[in-house]
């Protein structure tokens, strides 16, 4: 991938009705090195979508996760959905067990539905 390549997809942060960007807030709480790793993974996604394992796993229809290995042997997940030429980052968290917590899944689904229901998508 050359530096003059144009990404296939724009990347945007999901924004709540109150104007918060939860994934941006999540990233700001992480160490600089962790943000860099996740940023690189999202950049790969942006230039090479659609992708599969090991970087991206489909959760369900219209909902995927970016799987990033960060410092201290931790695993970060960023849930996202894809619209017309746009990847929307919905929810980020540090995975602490083998199974994704139901509350994180529910939050990702809820934000995806909210974004789609708001008419932000033209598929």
PDB file of C-alpha atoms in Angstrom:
ATOM      1  CA  UNK A   1       0.000   0.000   0.000  1.00  0.00           C
ATOM      2  CA  UNK A   2       1.550   3.266  -1.065  1.00  0.00           C
ATOM      3  CA  UNK A   3       1.150   6.558   0.743  1.00  0.00           C
ATOM      4  CA  UNK A   4      -0.614   7.975  -2.326  1.00  0.00           C
ATOM      5  CA  UNK A   5      -3.343   5.333  -2.199  1.00  0.00           C
ATOM      6  CA  UNK A   6      -6.857   6.541  -1.624  1.00  0.00           C
ATOM      7  CA  UNK A   7      -8.824   4.684   1.035  1.00  0.00           C
ATOM      8  CA  UNK A   8     -11.842   2.742  -0.198  1.00  0.00           C
ATOM      9  CA  UNK A   9     -13.893   3.915   2.772  1.00  0.00           C
ATOM     10  CA  UNK A  10     -14.069   6.982   4.973  1.00  0.00           C
ATOM     11  CA  UNK A  11     -14.008   6.296   8.718  1.00  0.00           C
ATOM     12  CA  UNK A  12     -16.350   8.168  11.062  1.00  0.00           C
ATOM     13  CA  UNK A  13     -17.139   8.030  14.749  1.00  0.00           C
ATOM     14  CA  UNK A  14     -20.685   7.277  15.855  1.00  0.00           C
ATOM     15  CA  UNK A  15     -22.085  10.366  17.587  1.00  0.00           C
ATOM     16  CA  UNK A  16     -24.722  10.233  20.312  1.00  0.00           C
ATOM     17  CA  UNK A  17     -27.662  12.658  20.387  1.00  0.00           C
ATOM     18  CA  UNK A  18     -25.730  14.587  23.040  1.00  0.00           C
ATOM     19  CA  UNK A  19     -22.804  14.964  20.626  1.00  0.00           C
ATOM     20  CA  UNK A  20     -20.431  12.501  22.332  1.00  0.00           C
ATOM     21  CA  UNK A  21     -18.235  10.195  20.273  1.00  0.00           C
ATOM     22  CA  UNK A  22     -17.869   7.082  22.465  1.00  0.00           C
ATOM     23  CA  UNK A  23     -15.123   5.378  20.433  1.00  0.00           C
ATOM     24  CA  UNK A  24     -13.052   8.560  20.326  1.00  0.00           C
ATOM     25  CA  UNK A  25     -13.500   8.857  24.119  1.00  0.00           C
ATOM     26  CA  UNK A  26     -12.465   5.200  24.543  1.00  0.00           C
ATOM     27  CA  UNK A  27      -9.330   5.717  22.463  1.00  0.00           C
ATOM     28  CA  UNK A  28      -8.329   8.836  24.397  1.00  0.00           C
ATOM     29  CA  UNK A  29      -8.292   6.778  27.606  1.00  0.00           C
ATOM     30  CA  UNK A  30      -5.745   4.319  26.195  1.00  0.00           C
ATOM     31  CA  UNK A  31      -1.960   4.561  26.196  1.00  0.00           C
ATOM     32  CA  UNK A  32      -0.430   6.170  23.123  1.00  0.00           C
ATOM     33  CA  UNK A  33       1.032   2.865  21.892  1.00  0.00           C
ATOM     34  CA  UNK A  34      -2.378   1.163  22.146  1.00  0.00           C
ATOM     35  CA  UNK A  35      -4.053   3.977  20.191  1.00  0.00           C
ATOM     36  CA  UNK A  36      -1.391   3.588  17.518  1.00  0.00           C
ATOM     37  CA  UNK A  37      -2.002  -0.171  17.167  1.00  0.00           C
ATOM     38  CA  UNK A  38      -5.765   0.277  16.935  1.00  0.00           C
ATOM     39  CA  UNK A  39      -5.344   3.158  14.486  1.00  0.00           C
ATOM     40  CA  UNK A  40      -3.156   1.027  12.229  1.00  0.00           C
ATOM     41  CA  UNK A  41      -5.727  -1.792  12.320  1.00  0.00           C
ATOM     42  CA  UNK A  42      -8.520   0.619  11.398  1.00  0.00           C
ATOM     43  CA  UNK A  43      -6.366   1.995   8.581  1.00  0.00           C
ATOM     44  CA  UNK A  44      -5.933  -1.524   7.167  1.00  0.00           C
ATOM     45  CA  UNK A  45      -9.709  -1.944   7.374  1.00  0.00           C
ATOM     46  CA  UNK A  46     -10.248   1.402   5.650  1.00  0.00           C
ATOM     47  CA  UNK A  47      -8.010   0.512   2.703  1.00  0.00           C
ATOM     48  CA  UNK A  48      -8.818  -3.185   2.349  1.00  0.00           C
ATOM     49  CA  UNK A  49     -12.479  -3.669   3.298  1.00  0.00           C
ATOM     50  CA  UNK A  50     -14.007  -6.243   3.140  1.00  0.00           C
ATOM     51  CA  UNK A  51     -11.703  -8.256   5.412  1.00  0.00           C
ATOM     52  CA  UNK A  52     -12.035 -11.342   7.546  1.00  0.00           C
ATOM     53  CA  UNK A  53     -10.183 -13.049  10.357  1.00  0.00           C
ATOM     54  CA  UNK A  54      -7.870 -12.536  12.118  1.00  0.00           C
ATOM     55  CA  UNK A  55      -8.358  -8.728  11.966  1.00  0.00           C
ATOM     56  CA  UNK A  56     -12.131  -8.538  11.428  1.00  0.00           C
ATOM     57  CA  UNK A  57     -14.898 -10.801  12.652  1.00  0.00           C
ATOM     58  CA  UNK A  58     -18.528 -10.561  11.639  1.00  0.00           C
ATOM     59  CA  UNK A  59     -20.798 -10.373  14.682  1.00  0.00           C
ATOM     60  CA  UNK A  60     -24.107 -10.397  12.804  1.00  0.00           C
ATOM     61  CA  UNK A  61     -25.729  -8.728   9.808  1.00  0.00           C
ATOM     62  CA  UNK A  62     -24.244  -5.225   9.410  1.00  0.00           C
ATOM     63  CA  UNK A  63     -22.121  -5.482  12.597  1.00  0.00           C
ATOM     64  CA  UNK A  64     -18.417  -6.387  12.728  1.00  0.00           C
ATOM     65  CA  UNK A  65     -15.510  -6.015  15.126  1.00  0.00           C
ATOM     66  CA  UNK A  66     -11.887  -4.968  14.601  1.00  0.00           C
ATOM     67  CA  UNK A  67      -9.683  -7.196  16.768  1.00  0.00           C
ATOM     68  CA  UNK A  68      -6.519  -5.472  18.007  1.00  0.00           C
ATOM     69  CA  UNK A  69      -3.785  -6.940  20.195  1.00  0.00           C
ATOM     70  CA  UNK A  70      -2.492  -4.155  22.424  1.00  0.00           C
ATOM     71  CA  UNK A  71       0.069  -3.851  25.233  1.00  0.00           C
ATOM     72  CA  UNK A  72       0.079  -5.972  28.364  1.00  0.00           C
ATOM     73  CA  UNK A  73      -1.384  -8.910  26.375  1.00  0.00           C
ATOM     74  CA  UNK A  74      -4.747  -7.180  26.208  1.00  0.00           C
ATOM     75  CA  UNK A  75      -7.252  -7.329  23.391  1.00  0.00           C
ATOM     76  CA  UNK A  76      -9.234  -4.317  22.203  1.00  0.00           C
ATOM     77  CA  UNK A  77     -12.391  -4.533  20.150  1.00  0.00           C
ATOM     78  CA  UNK A  78     -14.035  -1.837  18.066  1.00  0.00           C
ATOM     79  CA  UNK A  79     -17.526  -2.605  16.785  1.00  0.00           C
ATOM     80  CA  UNK A  80     -18.390  -1.016  13.458  1.00  0.00           C
ATOM     81  CA  UNK A  81     -20.966  -0.964  10.701  1.00  0.00           C
ATOM     82  CA  UNK A  82     -20.552  -0.095   7.048  1.00  0.00           C
ATOM     83  CA  UNK A  83     -22.656   2.289   5.012  1.00  0.00           C
ATOM     84  CA  UNK A  84     -22.144   3.641   1.532  1.00  0.00           C
ATOM     85  CA  UNK A  85     -18.360   4.142   1.376  1.00  0.00           C
ATOM     86  CA  UNK A  86     -18.216   4.771   5.124  1.00  0.00           C
ATOM     87  CA  UNK A  87     -17.133   2.759   8.153  1.00  0.00           C
ATOM     88  CA  UNK A  88     -18.840   3.909  11.355  1.00  0.00           C
ATOM     89  CA  UNK A  89     -17.000   3.123  14.609  1.00  0.00           C
ATOM     90  CA  UNK A  90     -19.752   2.313  17.125  1.00  0.00           C
ATOM     91  CA  UNK A  91     -18.263   0.977  20.356  1.00  0.00           C
ATOM     92  CA  UNK A  92     -14.810   0.218  21.767  1.00  0.00           C
ATOM     93  CA  UNK A  93     -13.792  -1.858  24.765  1.00  0.00           C
ATOM     94  CA  UNK A  94     -11.032  -4.014  26.241  1.00  0.00           C
ATOM     95  CA  UNK A  95     -11.975  -7.655  26.093  1.00  0.00           C
ATOM     96  CA  UNK A  96     -11.445  -9.314  29.472  1.00  0.00           C
ATOM     97  CA  UNK A  97     -12.776 -12.818  28.797  1.00  0.00           C
ATOM     98  CA  UNK A  98     -13.115 -15.292  25.937  1.00  0.00           C
ATOM     99  CA  UNK A  99     -16.754 -14.412  25.363  1.00  0.00           C
ATOM    100  CA  UNK A 100     -17.818 -10.896  24.385  1.00  0.00           C
ATOM    101  CA  UNK A 101     -19.943  -9.465  27.203  1.00  0.00           C
ATOM    102  CA  UNK A 102     -23.642  -9.225  26.381  1.00  0.00           C
ATOM    103  CA  UNK A 103     -23.712  -5.582  27.500  1.00  0.00           C
ATOM    104  CA  UNK A 104     -21.061  -4.683  24.892  1.00  0.00           C
ATOM    105  CA  UNK A 105     -22.935  -6.579  22.172  1.00  0.00           C
ATOM    106  CA  UNK A 106     -26.181  -4.854  23.126  1.00  0.00           C
ATOM    107  CA  UNK A 107     -24.526  -1.438  23.057  1.00  0.00           C
ATOM    108  CA  UNK A 108     -22.992  -2.070  19.632  1.00  0.00           C
ATOM    109  CA  UNK A 109     -26.352  -3.255  18.269  1.00  0.00           C
ATOM    110  CA  UNK A 110     -28.180  -0.308  19.791  1.00  0.00           C
ATOM    111  CA  UNK A 111     -25.784   2.250  18.307  1.00  0.00           C
ATOM    112  CA  UNK A 112     -25.893   0.535  14.910  1.00  0.00           C
ATOM    113  CA  UNK A 113     -29.693   0.614  14.938  1.00  0.00           C
ATOM    114  CA  UNK A 114     -29.725   4.240  16.082  1.00  0.00           C
ATOM    115  CA  UNK A 115     -27.342   5.255  13.308  1.00  0.00           C
ATOM    116  CA  UNK A 116     -29.294   3.359  10.645  1.00  0.00           C
ATOM    117  CA  UNK A 117     -32.678   4.582  11.904  1.00  0.00           C
ATOM    118  CA  UNK A 118     -31.448   8.186  11.789  1.00  0.00           C
ATOM    119  CA  UNK A 119     -31.267   7.851   8.032  1.00  0.00           C
ATOM    120  CA  UNK A 120     -27.511   8.216   7.982  1.00  0.00           C
ATOM    121  CA  UNK A 121     -27.190   5.457   5.430  1.00  0.00           C
ATOM    122  CA  UNK A 122     -27.829   5.218   1.708  1.00  0.00           C
ATOM    123  CA  UNK A 123     -27.262   1.650   0.692  1.00  0.00           C
TER     124      UNK A 123
END
